[in-house]
Amino acid sequence: MTVGEMLVATVPMARTLNLEFLETTPERAVVRLPDQAEYHNHVGGPHAGAMFTLAESASGAIVIAAFGDQMSRAVPLAVKAEIDYKKLAMGEVTATATLGRPIADVVAQLDAGERPEFPVAIEIQRADGAVTGEMTVVWTLRPNS
């Protein structure tokens, strides 16, 4: 099962929005929100809540790609998120997430019995390449015991 398939299977909101997982690697995740009238706002573009979910889902995809091998001993949880809406979004939008700390550093913290936190930066773009939003999600790996 791919990271995208796993997210869609386990996170109903990602399935509801019909998110498309275009790329999911430990270095980068790219997720698209198709243009769907039922998720538009009052000006005809994607609703802010849908764009938040898109970006948060891209961050979750990179977390699973980067730390999937740690899931038997820790649960990934979003700690906080901040989003800035920069320009009007219209049509389909794509979120690109990048990990803000080296994987080895996060795993070393987990190995030391700590609960690591790490940021994921996400950029949201329209089809024409214009950046419509930027988001940062801080994640943790909560040890199972």
Short mmCIF file of C-alpha atoms in Angstrom, two decimals:
data_model
loop_
_atom_site.label_atom_id
_atom_site.label_comp_id
_atom_site.label_asym_id
_atom_site.label_seq_id
_atom_site.Cartn_x
_atom_site.Cartn_y
_atom_site.Cartn_z
CA MET A 1 0.00 0.00 0.00
CA THR A 2 1.39 3.42 -0.92
CA VAL A 3 1.50 6.29 1.57
CA GLY A 4 -1.34 8.00 -0.28
CA GLU A 5 -3.47 4.87 -0.29
CA MET A 6 -2.82 4.40 3.41
CA LEU A 7 -3.83 7.97 4.24
CA VAL A 8 -6.99 7.75 2.17
CA ALA A 9 -7.87 4.43 3.84
CA THR A 10 -7.25 5.65 7.40
CA VAL A 11 -8.13 9.36 7.27
CA PRO A 12 -11.75 9.81 6.13
CA MET A 13 -11.33 13.57 5.51
CA ALA A 14 -8.63 12.94 2.89
CA ARG A 15 -10.98 10.50 1.16
CA THR A 16 -13.91 12.92 1.40
CA LEU A 17 -11.98 15.70 -0.34
CA ASN A 18 -10.77 13.33 -3.10
CA LEU A 19 -7.15 14.31 -2.45
CA GLU A 20 -4.65 13.01 -4.99
CA PHE A 21 -1.25 11.95 -3.65
CA LEU A 22 1.14 12.72 -6.51
CA GLU A 23 4.47 12.18 -4.74
CA THR A 24 5.32 10.83 -1.30
CA THR A 25 8.96 10.45 -0.34
CA PRO A 26 10.79 11.12 2.94
CA GLU A 27 12.04 14.38 1.38
CA ARG A 28 8.87 15.68 -0.26
CA ALA A 29 5.15 15.08 -0.50
CA VAL A 30 2.94 16.58 -3.20
CA VAL A 31 -0.85 16.39 -2.85
CA ARG A 32 -3.51 17.93 -5.10
CA LEU A 33 -7.02 19.08 -4.29
CA PRO A 34 -9.06 18.86 -7.51
CA ASP A 35 -11.41 21.72 -8.33
CA GLN A 36 -14.75 20.60 -6.84
CA ALA A 37 -17.73 22.93 -6.58
CA GLU A 38 -18.95 21.28 -3.35
CA TYR A 39 -15.76 22.52 -1.58
CA HIS A 40 -15.82 26.09 -2.91
CA ASN A 41 -16.04 29.22 -0.81
CA HIS A 42 -18.14 32.33 -1.43
CA VAL A 43 -15.84 33.55 -4.26
CA GLY A 44 -15.74 30.26 -6.16
CA GLY A 45 -12.33 28.93 -5.11
CA PRO A 46 -11.40 26.16 -2.70
CA HIS A 47 -12.63 26.79 0.84
CA ALA A 48 -9.97 27.72 3.41
CA GLY A 49 -10.83 24.60 5.42
CA ALA A 50 -10.29 22.40 2.38
CA MET A 51 -6.92 24.04 1.74
CA PHE A 52 -5.96 23.55 5.39
CA THR A 53 -6.87 19.86 5.12
CA LEU A 54 -4.92 19.58 1.86
CA ALA A 55 -1.78 21.05 3.43
CA GLU A 56 -2.10 19.06 6.66
CA SER A 57 -2.56 15.88 4.61
CA ALA A 58 0.61 16.64 2.63
CA SER A 59 2.46 17.09 5.92
CA GLY A 60 1.06 13.78 7.18
CA ALA A 61 2.16 12.05 3.99
CA ILE A 62 5.76 13.15 4.40
CA VAL A 63 5.71 12.14 8.07
CA ILE A 64 4.53 8.64 7.17
CA ALA A 65 7.07 8.40 4.33
CA ALA A 66 9.90 9.57 6.59
CA PHE A 67 8.96 7.72 9.79
CA GLY A 68 6.81 4.80 8.67
CA ASP A 69 9.44 2.42 9.97
CA GLN A 70 8.98 3.89 13.46
CA MET A 71 5.19 3.30 13.66
CA SER A 72 5.57 0.11 15.70
CA ARG A 73 7.00 2.15 18.57
CA ALA A 74 5.58 5.66 18.13
CA VAL A 75 2.45 7.42 16.91
CA PRO A 76 2.78 10.55 14.77
CA LEU A 77 0.62 13.42 16.03
CA ALA A 78 0.25 16.99 14.84
CA VAL A 79 1.12 19.34 17.72
CA LYS A 80 0.26 22.68 16.13
CA ALA A 81 -0.32 24.27 12.77
CA GLU A 82 -0.16 27.77 11.37
CA ILE A 83 -1.39 28.77 7.93
CA ASP A 84 -1.08 32.00 5.96
CA TYR A 85 -3.40 32.58 3.02
CA LYS A 86 -1.38 34.68 0.55
CA LYS A 87 -3.44 34.98 -2.64
CA LEU A 88 -6.84 34.00 -3.91
CA ALA A 89 -6.91 30.34 -4.85
CA MET A 90 -9.02 29.28 -7.80
CA GLY A 91 -9.29 25.92 -9.51
CA GLU A 92 -7.20 23.00 -8.38
CA VAL A 93 -4.49 23.62 -5.79
CA THR A 94 -1.43 21.58 -4.93
CA ALA A 95 0.40 21.37 -1.60
CA THR A 96 4.10 20.53 -1.44
CA ALA A 97 5.48 19.51 1.96
CA THR A 98 9.10 19.36 3.06
CA LEU A 99 10.52 17.99 6.29
CA GLY A 100 12.18 20.61 8.53
CA ARG A 101 14.65 18.35 10.41
CA PRO A 102 16.90 15.50 9.37
CA ILE A 103 15.22 12.12 9.83
CA ALA A 104 18.25 10.74 11.68
CA ASP A 105 18.06 13.54 14.29
CA VAL A 106 14.39 12.84 14.99
CA VAL A 107 14.97 9.09 15.26
CA ALA A 108 17.98 9.66 17.55
CA GLN A 109 15.76 11.66 19.89
CA LEU A 110 13.20 8.87 19.85
CA ASP A 111 15.98 6.33 20.52
CA ALA A 112 17.03 8.41 23.54
CA GLY A 113 13.54 8.00 25.01
CA GLU A 114 12.44 11.52 24.14
CA ARG A 115 9.36 12.73 22.31
CA PRO A 116 10.80 14.55 19.28
CA GLU A 117 9.08 17.46 17.60
CA PHE A 118 9.80 18.56 14.06
CA PRO A 119 8.29 21.05 11.61
CA VAL A 120 6.93 20.35 8.17
CA ALA A 121 6.69 23.33 5.79
CA ILE A 122 3.97 23.28 3.15
CA GLU A 123 3.46 25.55 0.16
CA ILE A 124 0.07 25.68 -1.58
CA GLN A 125 0.00 26.67 -5.25
CA ARG A 126 -2.57 27.28 -7.96
CA ALA A 127 -2.16 25.56 -11.32
CA ASP A 128 -0.44 28.70 -12.67
CA GLY A 129 2.29 28.34 -10.01
CA ALA A 130 1.20 31.26 -7.83
CA VAL A 131 1.67 30.55 -4.13
CA THR A 132 -1.73 30.94 -2.47
CA GLY A 133 -0.77 29.76 1.00
CA GLU A 134 1.99 28.64 3.31
CA MET A 135 1.58 26.39 6.31
CA THR A 136 3.79 24.93 9.01
CA VAL A 137 2.72 21.88 10.97
CA VAL A 138 4.76 20.81 13.98
CA TRP A 139 4.60 17.05 14.46
CA THR A 140 5.72 14.74 17.23
CA LEU A 141 6.39 11.04 17.45
CA ARG A 142 4.72 9.96 20.70
CA PRO A 143 6.32 6.78 22.01
CA ASN A 144 3.81 3.94 22.49
CA SER A 145 4.88 3.15 26.03
#
